[in-house]
Amino acid sequence: MKIIDFRSDTVTKPSKEMMEAMFNSPVGDDVFAEDPTVNELQQFAADMFGKEDALFCSSGTQTNQIAINVHVQPGGEVITNEDSHIYKYEGGGIAKNSGASVRLIRGNRGRLTLEDVQQWVNPDDIHLPVTQLVSLEDTSNRGGGAIYDFEEIKKISQFCKENNLPLHLDGARLMNAMVENKIDLKEYASQFDSISLCLSKGLGAPVGSLLIGTKDFIKKSRRVRKVFGGGMRQAGIIAGGGLYALKNNIERLAEDHLHAKQLEATLNDLPWVDSVLGVETNIVVVVLKDASQRDVIIHKLDEKGIKIVAFGPDMLRFVTHLDISSSDIDQTIEILNTI
Ligand SMILES: *Cc1c(COP(=O)(O)O)cnc(C)c1O
């Protein structure tokens, strides 16, 4: 039986072409900054984003945690959405790694507004933690792949600049947003002090994330990466996959978005579906009419080779990606209509 795996876009496997690129990548000791492929990837990403420098790391959790550690002092506070990955899915890392507290904002599908940020930056009062960082997530994972309105980002960025507050972007799926909103990447990136980008999700590389920012920020990040145990040696063998991904796999994300829309249309008509969070990119979040049916549906789909995940007590999540073809979508739609 063919398995169609919608659990996450992290399940993608490197293509033959990508593996060949990896196999042929020159390598060196990256702790000495002597890996030519890692250096090329970092330069390529910095140029692409119009930033000074970049750092190749093992995961998106690592790039986010390094950024937070560089921006924040122990006892400081990070403003973020209550559903953000940096808070919810990084094992309490903000507290554990950086000794910082978090101001969690309730928001619309994982996003913050200028008003949220304005309201929750603490005044200079010795009772209060000092607000030291604002972090946005685009696209929002828990928000079902929702994209930020660029005008809102610009307002938040302007406010952060006026208040000397660094602004971080968890851009794990940033390229999904960019393919849809068609904003100039350099203009977009100029709004942020640091950006984390996953190479191992929809972009299809097996391992790795990039942290992007100023020379000074990346210099500090390189030190923190070492302390966190993330200094790698001949990392070019994996960075080669990331370089291939940035050069070849961005535009095709539009295909994943089309597939997600096709699933949304089908799901919206099913009797057991209450609603689907409006699909904007490659994530489809389904709210069920009856929470008790959640595991039954997951099991029935699993029996037919379709893998999805629970996304809360009454929700399911499907993620489309480069290892799911149009015919896989057709087959999934057929199966969804029968269960
Ligand atoms: C996947 C993801 C990350 C990083 O995850 P890793 O598995 O550590 O690479 C960070 N932020 C968001 C929003 C994500 O979806």
XYZ file of C-alpha atoms and ligand atoms in Angstrom:
354
model
C 0.000 0.000 0.000
C 1.253 3.434 -0.900
C 1.666 5.727 2.110
C 0.679 9.357 1.631
C 2.209 11.211 4.550
C 0.542 14.502 5.465
C 1.841 14.560 9.058
C 4.347 17.316 8.359
C 6.471 18.866 5.623
C 9.456 17.676 7.683
C 8.948 14.123 6.351
C 10.258 15.050 2.893
C 13.232 13.032 1.716
C 16.099 14.420 -0.355
C 15.608 13.840 -4.081
C 18.212 12.037 -6.174
C 19.403 15.384 -7.581
C 19.697 16.844 -4.087
C 21.636 13.810 -2.843
C 23.991 14.116 -5.798
C 24.566 17.786 -4.959
C 25.269 16.792 -1.346
C 27.597 13.998 -2.367
C 29.573 16.380 -4.577
C 29.799 19.193 -2.010
C 33.334 20.105 -0.940
C 33.736 19.986 2.861
C 36.024 21.293 5.604
C 35.924 21.941 9.342
C 33.064 24.371 9.925
C 34.047 25.102 13.532
C 37.133 26.681 11.923
C 34.726 28.301 9.387
C 36.569 26.307 6.712
C 33.728 24.359 5.126
C 33.381 25.791 1.608
C 29.810 24.545 1.130
C 28.589 25.880 4.488
C 30.278 29.204 3.693
C 28.660 29.296 0.270
C 25.224 28.517 1.702
C 25.575 31.216 4.362
C 26.713 33.789 1.795
C 23.975 32.760 -0.637
C 21.294 33.167 2.047
C 22.683 36.484 3.298
C 22.667 37.860 -0.275
C 19.219 36.497 -0.977
C 17.801 38.197 2.139
C 19.867 41.387 1.734
C 21.470 40.835 5.140
C 25.136 40.882 6.138
C 25.617 37.315 7.280
C 24.047 33.949 8.051
C 24.754 30.883 10.174
C 23.956 27.273 9.295
C 22.508 25.345 12.262
C 21.120 21.911 12.892
C 17.455 22.824 13.423
C 14.902 25.619 13.572
C 14.644 25.174 17.299
C 18.367 25.813 17.504
C 18.282 28.952 15.325
C 15.361 30.383 17.331
C 16.958 29.564 20.676
C 20.292 31.041 19.632
C 18.587 34.241 18.440
C 16.678 34.572 21.714
C 19.870 33.979 23.690
C 21.725 36.697 21.772
C 18.900 39.248 22.035
C 17.777 38.698 25.636
C 19.377 38.917 29.108
C 18.244 36.623 31.981
C 15.161 38.122 33.611
C 14.138 39.928 30.436
C 10.867 39.314 28.634
C 9.964 38.125 25.142
C 6.668 39.173 23.549
C 5.168 36.486 21.339
C 1.886 34.834 20.384
C 0.587 32.156 22.764
C 0.664 29.635 19.915
C 4.186 30.427 18.769
C 6.654 27.614 18.196
C 9.352 29.389 20.259
C 7.089 29.110 23.306
C 4.962 26.066 22.714
C 7.206 23.611 20.920
C 10.749 24.304 22.049
C 10.649 22.486 25.362
C 10.613 25.579 27.580
C 13.880 26.649 25.962
C 13.313 30.374 26.476
C 13.375 29.840 30.242
C 15.905 27.036 30.257
C 18.470 28.423 27.821
C 18.071 32.153 28.333
C 16.409 32.584 31.748
C 13.842 34.912 30.211
C 10.119 35.245 30.815
C 7.480 35.374 28.120
C 4.494 37.652 27.558
C 2.043 35.505 25.652
C -0.444 37.328 23.463
C -3.684 35.818 22.288
C -4.092 36.580 18.619
C -5.663 35.880 15.279
C -4.267 32.588 13.942
C -0.884 32.891 15.604
C -0.218 36.488 14.623
C 0.422 39.684 16.599
C -0.788 43.200 15.828
C 0.904 46.532 16.460
C -1.655 47.169 19.233
C -0.675 43.908 20.981
C 2.971 44.873 20.987
C 2.281 48.466 22.069
C 0.085 47.276 24.894
C 2.525 44.745 26.297
C 5.914 46.453 26.154
C 6.547 47.063 29.828
C 7.102 50.613 31.049
C 10.324 51.399 32.923
C 9.176 50.218 36.346
C 11.436 48.226 38.694
C 8.602 45.763 39.380
C 8.346 44.636 35.792
C 10.576 42.465 33.632
C 12.314 44.488 30.941
C 10.821 43.750 27.520
C 13.773 42.789 25.345
C 12.474 41.053 22.244
C 9.426 40.758 20.005
C 9.121 37.551 17.990
C 6.761 36.924 15.064
C 6.063 33.660 13.186
C 5.349 33.743 9.427
C 3.693 31.538 8.339
C 2.099 30.545 11.622
C 2.139 26.804 12.221
C -0.649 26.657 14.850
C -2.471 29.295 12.854
C -2.829 26.761 10.031
C -0.217 28.332 7.767
C -1.619 31.867 8.070
C 0.444 34.646 6.460
C 1.139 38.023 8.059
C -0.148 41.191 6.469
C 3.075 42.962 5.463
C 1.647 46.354 6.451
C 1.241 45.050 10.013
C 4.828 43.771 10.050
C 6.074 47.169 8.893
C 4.146 48.915 11.674
C 5.453 46.506 14.310
C 8.989 46.875 12.970
C 8.773 50.670 13.037
C 7.504 50.584 16.611
C 10.287 48.185 17.673
C 12.932 50.421 16.089
C 11.557 53.498 17.902
C 11.681 51.589 21.180
C 15.074 49.932 20.657
C 13.484 46.495 20.737
C 14.937 43.773 18.522
C 12.430 42.011 16.258
C 12.960 38.313 15.486
C 11.195 36.279 12.821
C 10.582 32.576 13.193
C 10.406 32.081 9.453
C 10.449 28.284 9.537
C 8.001 28.417 6.591
C 8.801 31.932 5.412
C 9.228 30.845 1.803
C 5.644 29.560 1.774
C 4.549 33.077 2.699
C 6.831 34.724 0.137
C 5.584 32.568 -2.727
C 2.042 33.731 -1.939
C 2.445 37.377 -0.969
C 5.022 38.160 -3.661
C 6.764 40.766 -1.518
C 10.398 41.569 -2.281
C 12.366 39.308 0.059
C 14.990 41.954 0.843
C 12.357 44.528 1.715
C 10.582 41.971 3.878
C 13.810 40.908 5.608
C 14.810 44.515 6.283
C 11.980 44.697 8.845
C 13.680 42.156 11.131
C 16.878 42.060 13.184
C 17.119 38.285 12.919
C 15.435 35.612 10.836
C 15.279 31.844 11.237
C 14.543 29.806 8.104
C 14.033 26.019 7.952
C 15.610 24.176 5.038
C 14.233 20.831 6.177
C 10.495 21.471 5.725
C 8.816 22.313 2.430
C 12.177 23.189 0.900
C 13.036 19.504 1.113
C 16.538 19.414 2.593
C 17.166 16.562 5.051
C 18.667 18.681 7.850
C 19.292 22.275 8.759
C 18.137 25.819 9.362
C 19.664 29.217 8.761
C 19.908 32.145 11.120
C 20.244 35.419 9.238
C 21.194 38.907 10.483
C 23.985 41.464 10.842
C 27.676 40.530 10.997
C 27.753 41.404 14.678
C 24.623 39.369 15.460
C 25.931 36.318 13.595
C 29.324 36.593 15.326
C 27.553 36.405 18.692
C 25.290 33.616 17.401
C 28.286 31.555 16.321
C 29.559 31.642 19.911
C 26.146 30.636 21.316
C 25.814 27.837 18.766
C 29.122 26.409 20.005
C 27.993 26.659 23.643
C 24.703 24.918 22.767
C 26.735 22.068 21.279
C 25.794 22.961 17.716
C 29.236 23.489 16.204
C 29.486 20.932 13.387
C 32.565 19.802 11.502
C 32.253 18.677 7.842
C 28.716 20.043 7.721
C 28.973 20.847 4.002
C 27.629 17.395 3.274
C 24.249 18.523 4.663
C 24.599 22.209 3.764
C 24.841 21.077 0.128
C 21.220 19.914 0.412
C 20.208 23.290 1.795
C 21.950 25.123 -1.012
C 20.212 22.911 -3.556
C 16.882 23.603 -1.819
C 17.286 27.386 -1.949
C 18.249 27.247 -5.618
C 15.579 24.806 -6.800
C 12.694 24.286 -4.417
C 11.162 27.677 -3.634
C 8.858 28.398 -6.582
C 7.405 24.888 -6.505
C 5.893 25.558 -3.057
C 2.972 27.087 -4.996
C 2.078 23.537 -6.031
C 1.801 22.478 -2.373
C -0.504 25.439 -1.760
C -2.738 24.402 -4.651
C -2.890 20.875 -3.229
C -3.832 22.247 0.197
C -6.651 24.254 -1.380
C -7.929 21.133 -3.126
C -8.020 19.286 0.194
C -9.776 22.246 1.821
C -12.519 22.217 -0.817
C -13.145 18.493 -0.298
C -12.997 18.625 3.482
C -15.430 21.534 3.662
C -18.125 19.302 2.114
C -17.686 16.324 4.449
C -20.394 15.587 7.028
C -17.923 15.166 9.928
C -16.151 18.459 9.306
C -17.279 21.527 11.203
C -14.906 23.932 9.470
C -11.484 24.292 7.893
C -9.200 27.188 8.812
C -9.011 29.181 5.565
C -6.053 27.718 3.685
C -3.373 30.270 2.844
C -0.307 28.079 2.272
C 0.483 24.368 2.784
C -1.271 23.646 6.088
C -4.867 22.466 6.366
C -6.382 22.508 9.849
C -9.750 20.795 10.188
C -12.151 21.397 13.083
C -14.350 18.349 13.698
C -18.033 18.368 14.585
C -17.469 15.673 17.174
C -14.167 15.528 19.075
C -14.790 11.878 19.972
C -14.420 11.034 16.277
C -10.920 12.477 16.027
C -8.941 9.300 16.665
C -11.443 7.195 14.730
C -10.891 9.302 11.621
C -7.119 9.283 12.036
C -7.231 5.499 12.348
C -9.531 5.001 9.340
C -7.284 7.142 7.156
C -4.198 5.359 8.450
C -5.701 2.016 7.410
C -5.905 3.377 3.857
C -2.328 4.659 3.880
C -3.039 8.286 4.699
C -1.131 9.700 7.627
C -2.239 12.881 9.402
C -1.882 14.231 12.948
C -4.232 15.385 15.689
C -3.868 19.123 16.232
C -5.775 19.647 19.473
C -8.774 17.842 21.024
C -11.103 18.417 18.055
C -8.696 19.213 15.242
C -6.722 17.447 12.525
C -3.817 18.736 10.478
C -2.771 17.903 6.913
C 0.460 19.388 5.550
C 1.249 19.260 1.828
C 4.847 19.096 0.599
C 7.119 18.121 -2.274
C 6.763 14.382 -1.726
C 2.994 14.594 -2.313
C 2.026 14.598 -5.973
C -1.172 15.682 -7.707
C -2.193 12.038 -8.101
C -1.631 11.508 -4.352
C -4.049 14.387 -3.784
C -6.608 12.830 -6.144
C -6.309 9.527 -4.296
C -6.634 11.247 -0.908
C -9.757 13.100 -2.028
C -11.268 9.819 -3.202
C -10.542 8.163 0.150
C -11.797 11.140 2.172
C -15.104 10.878 0.349
C -15.511 7.233 1.384
C -14.735 7.222 5.102
C 9.257 23.337 12.506
C 9.259 24.676 13.095
C 10.392 25.187 13.750
C 11.686 24.419 13.928
O 11.579 23.096 14.117
P 12.823 22.083 14.099
O 12.134 20.789 14.043
O 13.586 22.330 15.332
O 13.657 22.380 12.874
C 10.334 26.459 14.244
N 9.224 27.207 14.094
C 8.138 26.775 13.463
C 6.963 27.674 13.299
C 8.094 25.480 12.956
O 6.997 25.040 12.342
